[in-house]
Coordinates of C-alpha atoms and ligand atoms in Angstrom, one line a residue:
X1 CA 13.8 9.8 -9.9
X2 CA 12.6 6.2 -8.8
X3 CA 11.8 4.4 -12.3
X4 CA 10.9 0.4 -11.8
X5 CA 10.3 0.7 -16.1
X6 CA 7.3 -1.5 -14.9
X7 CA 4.2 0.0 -16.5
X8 CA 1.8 -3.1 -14.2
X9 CA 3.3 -1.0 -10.8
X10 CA 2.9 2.6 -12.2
X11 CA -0.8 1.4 -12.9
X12 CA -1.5 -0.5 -9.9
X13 CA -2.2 2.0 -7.3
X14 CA -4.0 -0.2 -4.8
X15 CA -2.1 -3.2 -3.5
X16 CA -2.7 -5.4 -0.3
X17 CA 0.1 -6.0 2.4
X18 CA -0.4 -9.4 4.7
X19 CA 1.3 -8.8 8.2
X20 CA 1.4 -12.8 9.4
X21 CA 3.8 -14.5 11.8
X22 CA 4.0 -15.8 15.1
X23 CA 3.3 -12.5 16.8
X24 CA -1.1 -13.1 15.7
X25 CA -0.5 -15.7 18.2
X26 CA 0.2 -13.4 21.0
X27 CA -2.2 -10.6 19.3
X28 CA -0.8 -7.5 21.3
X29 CA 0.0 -9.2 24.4
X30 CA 2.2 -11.7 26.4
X31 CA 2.0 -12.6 30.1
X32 CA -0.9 -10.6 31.0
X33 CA 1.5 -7.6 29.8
X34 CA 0.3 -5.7 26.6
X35 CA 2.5 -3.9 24.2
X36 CA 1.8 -0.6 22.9
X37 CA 4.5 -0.6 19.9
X38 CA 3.0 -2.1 16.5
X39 CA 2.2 -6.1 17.5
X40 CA 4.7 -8.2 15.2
X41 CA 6.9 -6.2 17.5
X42 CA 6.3 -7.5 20.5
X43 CA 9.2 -9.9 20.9
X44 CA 11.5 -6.9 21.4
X45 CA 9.1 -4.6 22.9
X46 CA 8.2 -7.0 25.8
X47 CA 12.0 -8.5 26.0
X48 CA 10.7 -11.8 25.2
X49 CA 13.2 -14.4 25.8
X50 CA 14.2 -16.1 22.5
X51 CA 13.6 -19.7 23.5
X52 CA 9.7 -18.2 25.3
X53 CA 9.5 -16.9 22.1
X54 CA 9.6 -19.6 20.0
X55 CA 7.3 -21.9 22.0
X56 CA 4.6 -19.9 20.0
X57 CA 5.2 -22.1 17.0
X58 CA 3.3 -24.8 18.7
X59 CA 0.1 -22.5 19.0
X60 CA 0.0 -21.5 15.7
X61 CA -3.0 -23.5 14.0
X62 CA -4.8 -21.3 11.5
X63 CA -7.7 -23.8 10.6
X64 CA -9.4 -21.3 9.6
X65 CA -6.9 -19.5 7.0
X66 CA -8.6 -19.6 3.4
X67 CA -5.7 -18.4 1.0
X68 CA -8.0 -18.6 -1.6
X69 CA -11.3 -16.6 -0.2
X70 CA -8.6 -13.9 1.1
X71 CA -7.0 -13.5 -2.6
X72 CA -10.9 -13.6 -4.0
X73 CA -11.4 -11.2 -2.2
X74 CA -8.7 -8.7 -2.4
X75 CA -9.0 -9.1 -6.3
X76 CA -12.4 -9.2 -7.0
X77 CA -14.3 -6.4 -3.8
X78 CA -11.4 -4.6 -2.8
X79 CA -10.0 -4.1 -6.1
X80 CA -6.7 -4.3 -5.0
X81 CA -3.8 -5.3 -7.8
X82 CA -1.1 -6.7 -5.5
X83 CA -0.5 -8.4 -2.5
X84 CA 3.0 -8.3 -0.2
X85 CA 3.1 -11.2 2.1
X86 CA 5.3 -11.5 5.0
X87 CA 7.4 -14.4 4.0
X88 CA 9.9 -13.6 7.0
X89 CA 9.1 -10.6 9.6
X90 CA 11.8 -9.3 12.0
X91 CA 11.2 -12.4 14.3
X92 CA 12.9 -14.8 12.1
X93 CA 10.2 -17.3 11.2
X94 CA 10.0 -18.4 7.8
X95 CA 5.9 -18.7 6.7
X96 CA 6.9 -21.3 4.0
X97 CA 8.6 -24.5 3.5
X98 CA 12.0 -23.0 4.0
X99 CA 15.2 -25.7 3.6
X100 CA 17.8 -23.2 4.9
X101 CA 15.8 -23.0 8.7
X102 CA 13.3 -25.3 10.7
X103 CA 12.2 -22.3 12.4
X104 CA 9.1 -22.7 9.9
X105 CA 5.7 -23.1 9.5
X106 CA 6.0 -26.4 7.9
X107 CA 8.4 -27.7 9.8
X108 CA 7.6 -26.4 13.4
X109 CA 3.8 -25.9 13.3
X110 CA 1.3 -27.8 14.2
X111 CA -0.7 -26.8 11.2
X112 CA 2.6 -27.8 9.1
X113 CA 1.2 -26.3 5.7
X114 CA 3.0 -23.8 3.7
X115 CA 1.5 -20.5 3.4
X116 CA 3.3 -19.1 0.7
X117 CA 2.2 -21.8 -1.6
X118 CA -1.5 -21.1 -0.6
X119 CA -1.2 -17.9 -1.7
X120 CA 0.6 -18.4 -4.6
X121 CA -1.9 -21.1 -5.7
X122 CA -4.8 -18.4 -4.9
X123 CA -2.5 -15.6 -6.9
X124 CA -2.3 -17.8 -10.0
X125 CA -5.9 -18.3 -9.7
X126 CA -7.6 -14.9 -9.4
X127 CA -4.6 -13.5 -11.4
X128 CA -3.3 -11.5 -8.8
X129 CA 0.4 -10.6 -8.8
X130 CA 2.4 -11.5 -5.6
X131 CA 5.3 -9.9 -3.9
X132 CA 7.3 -11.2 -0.3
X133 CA 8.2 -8.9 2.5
X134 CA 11.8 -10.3 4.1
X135 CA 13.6 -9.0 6.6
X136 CA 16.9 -9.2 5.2
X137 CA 18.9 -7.6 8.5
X138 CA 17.0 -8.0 11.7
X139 CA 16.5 -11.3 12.8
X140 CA 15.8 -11.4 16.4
X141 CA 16.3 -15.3 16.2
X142 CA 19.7 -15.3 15.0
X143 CA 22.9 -14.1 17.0
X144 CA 23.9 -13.0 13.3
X145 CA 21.0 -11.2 12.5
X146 CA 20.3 -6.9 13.2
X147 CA 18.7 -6.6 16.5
X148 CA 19.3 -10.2 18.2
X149 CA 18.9 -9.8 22.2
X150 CA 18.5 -5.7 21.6
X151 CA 22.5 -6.2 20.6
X152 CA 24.4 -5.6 17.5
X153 CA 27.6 -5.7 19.0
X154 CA 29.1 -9.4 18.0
X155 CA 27.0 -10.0 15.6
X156 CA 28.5 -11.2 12.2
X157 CA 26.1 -10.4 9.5
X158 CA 28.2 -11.3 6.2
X159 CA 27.6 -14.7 8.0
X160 CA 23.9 -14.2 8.8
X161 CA 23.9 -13.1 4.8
X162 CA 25.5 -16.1 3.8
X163 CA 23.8 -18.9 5.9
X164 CA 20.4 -17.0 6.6
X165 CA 19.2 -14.4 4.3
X166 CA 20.8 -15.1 1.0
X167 CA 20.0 -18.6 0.4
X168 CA 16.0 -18.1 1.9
X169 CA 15.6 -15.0 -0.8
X170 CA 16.8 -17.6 -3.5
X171 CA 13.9 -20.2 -2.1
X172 CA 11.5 -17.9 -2.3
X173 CA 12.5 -16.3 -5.8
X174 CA 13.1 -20.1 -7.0
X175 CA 10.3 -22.3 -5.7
X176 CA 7.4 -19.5 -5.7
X177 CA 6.8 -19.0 -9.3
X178 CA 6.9 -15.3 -11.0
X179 CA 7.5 -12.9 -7.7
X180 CA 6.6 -9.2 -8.5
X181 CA 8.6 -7.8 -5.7
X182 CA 10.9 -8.2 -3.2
X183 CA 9.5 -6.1 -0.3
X184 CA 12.9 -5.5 2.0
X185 CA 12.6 -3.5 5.1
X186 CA 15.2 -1.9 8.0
X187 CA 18.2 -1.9 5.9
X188 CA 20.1 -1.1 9.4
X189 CA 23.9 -1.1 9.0
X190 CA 24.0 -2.6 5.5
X191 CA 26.7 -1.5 3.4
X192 CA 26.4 -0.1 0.0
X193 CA 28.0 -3.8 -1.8
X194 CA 25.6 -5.4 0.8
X195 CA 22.7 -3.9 -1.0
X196 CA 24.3 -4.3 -4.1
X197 CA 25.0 -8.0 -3.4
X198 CA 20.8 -8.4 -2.6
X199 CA 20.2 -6.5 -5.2
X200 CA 21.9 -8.6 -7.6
X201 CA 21.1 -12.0 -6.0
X202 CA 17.1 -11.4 -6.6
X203 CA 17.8 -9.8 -10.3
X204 CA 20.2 -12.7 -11.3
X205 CA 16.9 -14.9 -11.1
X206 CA 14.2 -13.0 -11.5
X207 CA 15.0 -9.8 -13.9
X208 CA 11.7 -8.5 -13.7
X209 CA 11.1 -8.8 -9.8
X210 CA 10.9 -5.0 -8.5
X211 CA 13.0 -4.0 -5.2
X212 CA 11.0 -1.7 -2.6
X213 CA 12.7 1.2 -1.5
X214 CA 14.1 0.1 1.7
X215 CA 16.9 -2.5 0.5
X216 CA 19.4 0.3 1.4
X217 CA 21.6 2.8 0.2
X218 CA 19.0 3.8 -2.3
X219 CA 19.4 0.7 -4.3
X220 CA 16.0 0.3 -4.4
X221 CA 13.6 0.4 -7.7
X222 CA 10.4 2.6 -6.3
X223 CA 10.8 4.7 -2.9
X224 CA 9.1 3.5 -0.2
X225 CA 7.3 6.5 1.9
X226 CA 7.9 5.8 5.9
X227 CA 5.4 3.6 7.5
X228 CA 2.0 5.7 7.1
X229 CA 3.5 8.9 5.9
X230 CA 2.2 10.4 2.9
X231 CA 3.9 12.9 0.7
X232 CA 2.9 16.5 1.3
X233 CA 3.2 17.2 -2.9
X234 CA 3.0 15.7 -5.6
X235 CA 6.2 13.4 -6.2
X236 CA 8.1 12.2 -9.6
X237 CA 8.6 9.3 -10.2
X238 CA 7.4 5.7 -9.0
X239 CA 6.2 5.2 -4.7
X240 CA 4.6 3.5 -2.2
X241 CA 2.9 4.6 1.1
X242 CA 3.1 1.2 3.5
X243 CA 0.0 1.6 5.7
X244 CA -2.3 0.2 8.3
X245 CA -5.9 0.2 8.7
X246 CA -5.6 0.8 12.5
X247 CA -2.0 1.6 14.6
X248 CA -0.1 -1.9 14.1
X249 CA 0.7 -4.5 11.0
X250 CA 0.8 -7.7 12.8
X251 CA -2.6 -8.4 14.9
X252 CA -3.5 -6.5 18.1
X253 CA -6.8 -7.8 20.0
X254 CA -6.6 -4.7 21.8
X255 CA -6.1 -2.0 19.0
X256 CA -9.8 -0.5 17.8
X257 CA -8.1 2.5 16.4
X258 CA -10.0 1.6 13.3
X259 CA -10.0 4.3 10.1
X260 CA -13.2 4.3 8.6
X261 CA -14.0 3.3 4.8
X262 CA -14.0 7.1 4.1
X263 CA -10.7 8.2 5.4
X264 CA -9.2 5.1 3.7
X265 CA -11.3 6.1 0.6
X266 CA -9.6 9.6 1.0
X267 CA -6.5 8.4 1.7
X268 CA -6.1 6.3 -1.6
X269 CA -7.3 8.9 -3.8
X270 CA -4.9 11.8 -2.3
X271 CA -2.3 9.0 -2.6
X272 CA -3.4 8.5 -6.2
X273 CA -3.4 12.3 -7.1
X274 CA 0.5 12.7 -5.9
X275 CA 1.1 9.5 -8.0
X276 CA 1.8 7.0 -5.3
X277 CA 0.5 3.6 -4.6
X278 CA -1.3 2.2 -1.0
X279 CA 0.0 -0.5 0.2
X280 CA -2.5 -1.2 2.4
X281 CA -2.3 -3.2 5.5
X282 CA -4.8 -6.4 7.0
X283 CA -3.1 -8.7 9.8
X284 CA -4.5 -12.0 10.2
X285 CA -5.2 -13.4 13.6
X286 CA -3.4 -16.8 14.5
X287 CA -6.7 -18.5 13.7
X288 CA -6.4 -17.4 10.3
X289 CA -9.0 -15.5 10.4
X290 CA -9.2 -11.7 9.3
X291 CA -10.2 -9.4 11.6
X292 CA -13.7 -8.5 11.1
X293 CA -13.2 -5.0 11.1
X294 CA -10.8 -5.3 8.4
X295 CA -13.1 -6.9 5.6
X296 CA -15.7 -4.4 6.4
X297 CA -13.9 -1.1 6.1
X298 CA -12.4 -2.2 2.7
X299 CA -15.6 -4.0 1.6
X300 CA -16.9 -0.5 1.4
X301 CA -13.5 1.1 0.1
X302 CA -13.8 -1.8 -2.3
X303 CA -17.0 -0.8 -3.4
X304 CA -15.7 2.8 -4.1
X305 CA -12.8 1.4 -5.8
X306 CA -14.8 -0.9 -8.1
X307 CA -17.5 1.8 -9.0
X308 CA -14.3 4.6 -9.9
X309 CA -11.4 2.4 -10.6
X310 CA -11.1 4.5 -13.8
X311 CA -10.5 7.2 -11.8
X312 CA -8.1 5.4 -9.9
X313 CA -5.7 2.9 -12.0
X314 CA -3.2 4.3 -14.6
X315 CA -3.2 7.8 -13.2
X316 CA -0.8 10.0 -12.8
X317 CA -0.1 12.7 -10.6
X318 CA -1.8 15.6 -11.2
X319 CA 0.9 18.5 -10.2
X320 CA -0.6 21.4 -7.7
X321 CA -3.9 22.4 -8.3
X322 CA -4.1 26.4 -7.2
X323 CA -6.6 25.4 -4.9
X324 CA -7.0 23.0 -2.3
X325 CA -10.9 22.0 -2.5
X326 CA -12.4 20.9 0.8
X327 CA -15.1 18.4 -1.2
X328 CA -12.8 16.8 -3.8
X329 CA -9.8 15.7 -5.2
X330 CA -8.6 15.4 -8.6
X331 CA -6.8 12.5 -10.6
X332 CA -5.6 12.7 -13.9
X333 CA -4.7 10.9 -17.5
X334 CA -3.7 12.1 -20.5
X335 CA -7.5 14.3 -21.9
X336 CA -9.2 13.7 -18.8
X337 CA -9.3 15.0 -15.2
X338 CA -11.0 13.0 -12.7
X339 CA -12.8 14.5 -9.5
X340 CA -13.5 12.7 -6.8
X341 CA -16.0 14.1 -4.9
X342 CA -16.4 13.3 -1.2
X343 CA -19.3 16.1 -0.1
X344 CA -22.3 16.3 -1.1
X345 CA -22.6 19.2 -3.6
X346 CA -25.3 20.6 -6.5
X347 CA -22.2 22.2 -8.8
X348 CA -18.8 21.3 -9.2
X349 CA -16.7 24.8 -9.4
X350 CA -13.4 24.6 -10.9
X351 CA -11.6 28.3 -10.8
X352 CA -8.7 29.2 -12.6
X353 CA -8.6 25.9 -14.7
X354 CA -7.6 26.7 -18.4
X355 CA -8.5 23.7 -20.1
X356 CA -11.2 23.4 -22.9
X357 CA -14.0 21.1 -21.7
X358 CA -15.2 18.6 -24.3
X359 CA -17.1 17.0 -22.3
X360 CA -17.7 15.4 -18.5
X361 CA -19.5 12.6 -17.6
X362 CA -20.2 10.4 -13.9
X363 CA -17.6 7.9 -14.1
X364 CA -19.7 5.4 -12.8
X365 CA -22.1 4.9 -15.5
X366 CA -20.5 7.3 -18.1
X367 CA -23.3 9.1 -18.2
X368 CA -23.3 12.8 -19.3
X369 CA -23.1 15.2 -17.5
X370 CA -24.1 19.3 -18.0
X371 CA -21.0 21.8 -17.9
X372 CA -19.9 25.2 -18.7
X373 CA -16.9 27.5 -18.9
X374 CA -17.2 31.3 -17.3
X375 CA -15.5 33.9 -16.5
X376 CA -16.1 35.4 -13.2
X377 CA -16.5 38.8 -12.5
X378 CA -12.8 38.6 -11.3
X379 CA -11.9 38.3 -14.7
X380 CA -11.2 33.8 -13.9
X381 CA -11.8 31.1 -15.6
X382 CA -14.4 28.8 -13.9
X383 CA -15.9 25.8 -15.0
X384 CA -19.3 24.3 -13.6
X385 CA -20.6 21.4 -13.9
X386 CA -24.1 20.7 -13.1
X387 CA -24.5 17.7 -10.6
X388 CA -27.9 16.0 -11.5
X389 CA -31.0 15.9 -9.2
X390 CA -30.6 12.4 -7.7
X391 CA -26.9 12.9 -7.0
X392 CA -27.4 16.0 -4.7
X393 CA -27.6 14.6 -1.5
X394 CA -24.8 11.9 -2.6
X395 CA -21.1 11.7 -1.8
X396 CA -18.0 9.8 -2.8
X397 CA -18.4 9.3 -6.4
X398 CA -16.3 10.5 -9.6
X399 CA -16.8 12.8 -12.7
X400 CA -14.4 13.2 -15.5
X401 CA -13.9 16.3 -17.2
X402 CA -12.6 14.9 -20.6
X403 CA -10.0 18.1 -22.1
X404 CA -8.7 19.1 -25.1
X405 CA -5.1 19.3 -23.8
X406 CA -3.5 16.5 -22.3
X407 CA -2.4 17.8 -19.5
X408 CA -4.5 20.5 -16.9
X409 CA -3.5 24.0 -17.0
X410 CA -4.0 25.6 -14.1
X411 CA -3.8 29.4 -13.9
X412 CA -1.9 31.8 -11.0
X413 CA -3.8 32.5 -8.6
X414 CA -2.9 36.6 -8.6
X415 CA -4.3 37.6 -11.8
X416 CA -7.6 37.4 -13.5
X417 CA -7.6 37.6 -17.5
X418 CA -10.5 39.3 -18.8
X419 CA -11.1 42.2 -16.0
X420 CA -14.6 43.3 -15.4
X421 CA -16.0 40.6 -17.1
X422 CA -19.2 39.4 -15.6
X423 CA -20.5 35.9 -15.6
X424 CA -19.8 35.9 -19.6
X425 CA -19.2 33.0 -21.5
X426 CA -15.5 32.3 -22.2
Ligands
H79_501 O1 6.6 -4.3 8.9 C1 6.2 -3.1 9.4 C2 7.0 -2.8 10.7 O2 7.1 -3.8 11.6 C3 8.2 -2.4 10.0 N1 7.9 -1.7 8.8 C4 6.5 -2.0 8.6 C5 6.1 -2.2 7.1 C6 9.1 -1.6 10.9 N2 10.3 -2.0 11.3 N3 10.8 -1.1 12.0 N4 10.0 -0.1 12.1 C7 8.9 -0.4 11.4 C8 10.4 1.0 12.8 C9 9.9 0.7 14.1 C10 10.1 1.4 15.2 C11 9.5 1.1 16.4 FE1 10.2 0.8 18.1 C12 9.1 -0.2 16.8 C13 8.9 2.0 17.2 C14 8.3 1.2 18.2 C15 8.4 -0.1 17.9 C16 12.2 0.3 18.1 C17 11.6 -0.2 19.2 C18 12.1 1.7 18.1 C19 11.4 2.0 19.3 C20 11.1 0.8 19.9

């Protein structure tokens, strides 16, 4: 079982990736040709020459990048408790001041400003904690690096390690203040002491920096879910779903494949009840800009967030339920079971829960709210709780069922325990 023994990541539940590199420059397209692979992959998808390639650094200008609105934001209306920034993507540009490579924002841009420091300027701020995504074997600027040219056949990555990746994750766990996590992706054909050798570089100087899943070779300190897959069950331990609001990470002009606030909404809490975090995707365009679209669907999952974040932060997974309900979905901590509830409804049935009720109120306002406890004429335990008047027609809000155990105890589904009973009180 994954155990980071960080109780700030097992709380967190809702955290912000940044997807920002020389790819929002070409935003899903190069020479009139458009990629249909996710966009920061376009170098490779479209066989963009390497010297073509980086030509883009002198179109990168984000005037209009606002570290500090972005991390306002992200903290304060989405609700969101940490934020992975793509230090260095597969394409080998560095998004900070990097000494070991000019291929660099500072250096090579026309904009010339570090974006890591903006970010960890706005993170000290707004008290937001800050992780880097690095691409720690493909480089598809370096002969050395996974994936150069499409070809991994003379590459020599113990040098790539040495010169390339080694020495940039010691800039950014040395001049970047307190980094929460070293976000590591495409492990490739790393060897077990290769991962080890990562492993130990970032813990040497920053103990209490946690190590996604995809270092390698299962060195890492949470697992990290495949890009947008989410767990069919509830799962042990700590994890992290990686996701996108539409079908790519870095920007795509052309990509309207938009979820709404809802599915997103639904999305988190389902993540939430098998005990996972969202790492949830926005990808700037070259402007610096966020896409529209973006700040609007998690304005409104931002509002849900805010309203229910009890419901949300410091869960735990909350085992399987008997049923699958079609209008909710539960969260839990210790004496209390949250509901979400994403249809509108006038009663909230729960069948073949076992818990004593002490209590339930909206989550919301904490205000009470009417239950009971029955048995049905099956001989099951249901309990009701009475949604009031105004909320009838409402959806996507959360009640807590406050129990007398700490845990729920849900019964089998084959047998009822008082037969014949009708409608009595338990
Ligand atoms: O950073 C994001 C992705 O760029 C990265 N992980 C997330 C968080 C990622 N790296 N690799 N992959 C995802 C797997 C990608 C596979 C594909 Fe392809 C890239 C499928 C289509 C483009 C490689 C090229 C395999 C087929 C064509």
């Amino acid at each position: 079982m994954h155990d980071t023994k960080q109780q700030w990541f097992k709380d967190a539940k809702f955290g912000l990736f940044i997807h920002w590199g020389l790819y929002a420059v070409l935003a899903g397209e190069y020479k009139g040709k458009r990629t249909e692979r996710i966009a920061e992959w376009i170098m490779n998808d479209l066989d963009i020459p390497v010297e073509e390639y980086r030509k883009l650094v002198g179109q990168f200008c984000p005037s209009k990048f606002d570290a500090d609105a972005l991390v306002k934001r992200a903290k304060e209306q989405w609700g969101m408790r940490y934020i992975v920034f793509t230090a260095k993507h597969h394409e080998g540009f560095a998004m900070y001041d990097s000494k070991v490579s000019d291929y660099n924002v500072v250096k090579e841009t026309p904009y010339g400003q570090d974006i890591v420091r903006q970010l960890r300027k706005a993170c000290d701020k707004y008290g937001m904690r800050l992780g880097f995504y690095y691409s720690q074997a493909q480089d598809w600027n370096d002969p050395d690096g996974y994936m150069y040219g499409k070809d991994n056949s003379r590459k020599n990555y113990r040098a790539y390690l040495e010169r390339i990746c080694f020495p940039q994750v010691r800039e950014l766990l040395t001049e970047y203040g307190e980094i929460s996590i070293m976000w590591f992706d495409t492990p490739m054909g790393t060897t077990p002491e290769e991962s080890r050798e990562l492993y130990e570089l970032v813990k040497s100087l920053q103990p209490n920096c946690i190590i996604s899943g995809r270092i390698g070779n299962d060195m890492g300190e949470y697992l990290t879910t495949g890009d947008n897959f989410i767990p069919s069950l509830p799962y042990e331990g700590d994890w992290e779903v990686p996701a996108t609001l539409n079908d790519t990470w870095g920007y795509n002009q052309y990509d309207h494949n938009w979820k709404s606030p809802e599915e997103i909404i639904r999305l988190l809490v389902k993540i939430n009840s098998r005990g996972g975090n969202y790492l949830l995707n926005i990808g700037p365009k070259a402007s610096g800009e966020i896409p529209e679209e973006s700040i609007a669907i998690l304005d409104e999952v931002g509002a849900y967030v805010n309203a229910n974040g009890e419901g949300i932060f410091g869960t735990k997974h909350v085992g399987i339920y008997t049923y699958d309900l079609d209008w909710g979905m539960f969260t839990r901590k210790d004496y209390k079971l949250y509901v979400h509830v994403f249809k509108p409804r006038i009663r909230l049935e729960f069948l073949n829960i076992g818990n004593k009720v002490t209590g339930a109120y909206l989550v919301s306002d904490k205000s009470e709210l009417e239950y009971e406890t029955c048995i049905t004429c099956d001989g099951f335990r249901m309990i009701e709780v009475k949604v009031p008047k105004e909320y009838h027609g409402r959806k996507n809000y959360c009640i807590c069922l406050e129990t007398e155990e700490a845990e729920p105890m849900y019964q089998p589904i084959e047998k009822g325990t008082i037969p014949k009973a009708f409608w009595s009180r338990a």
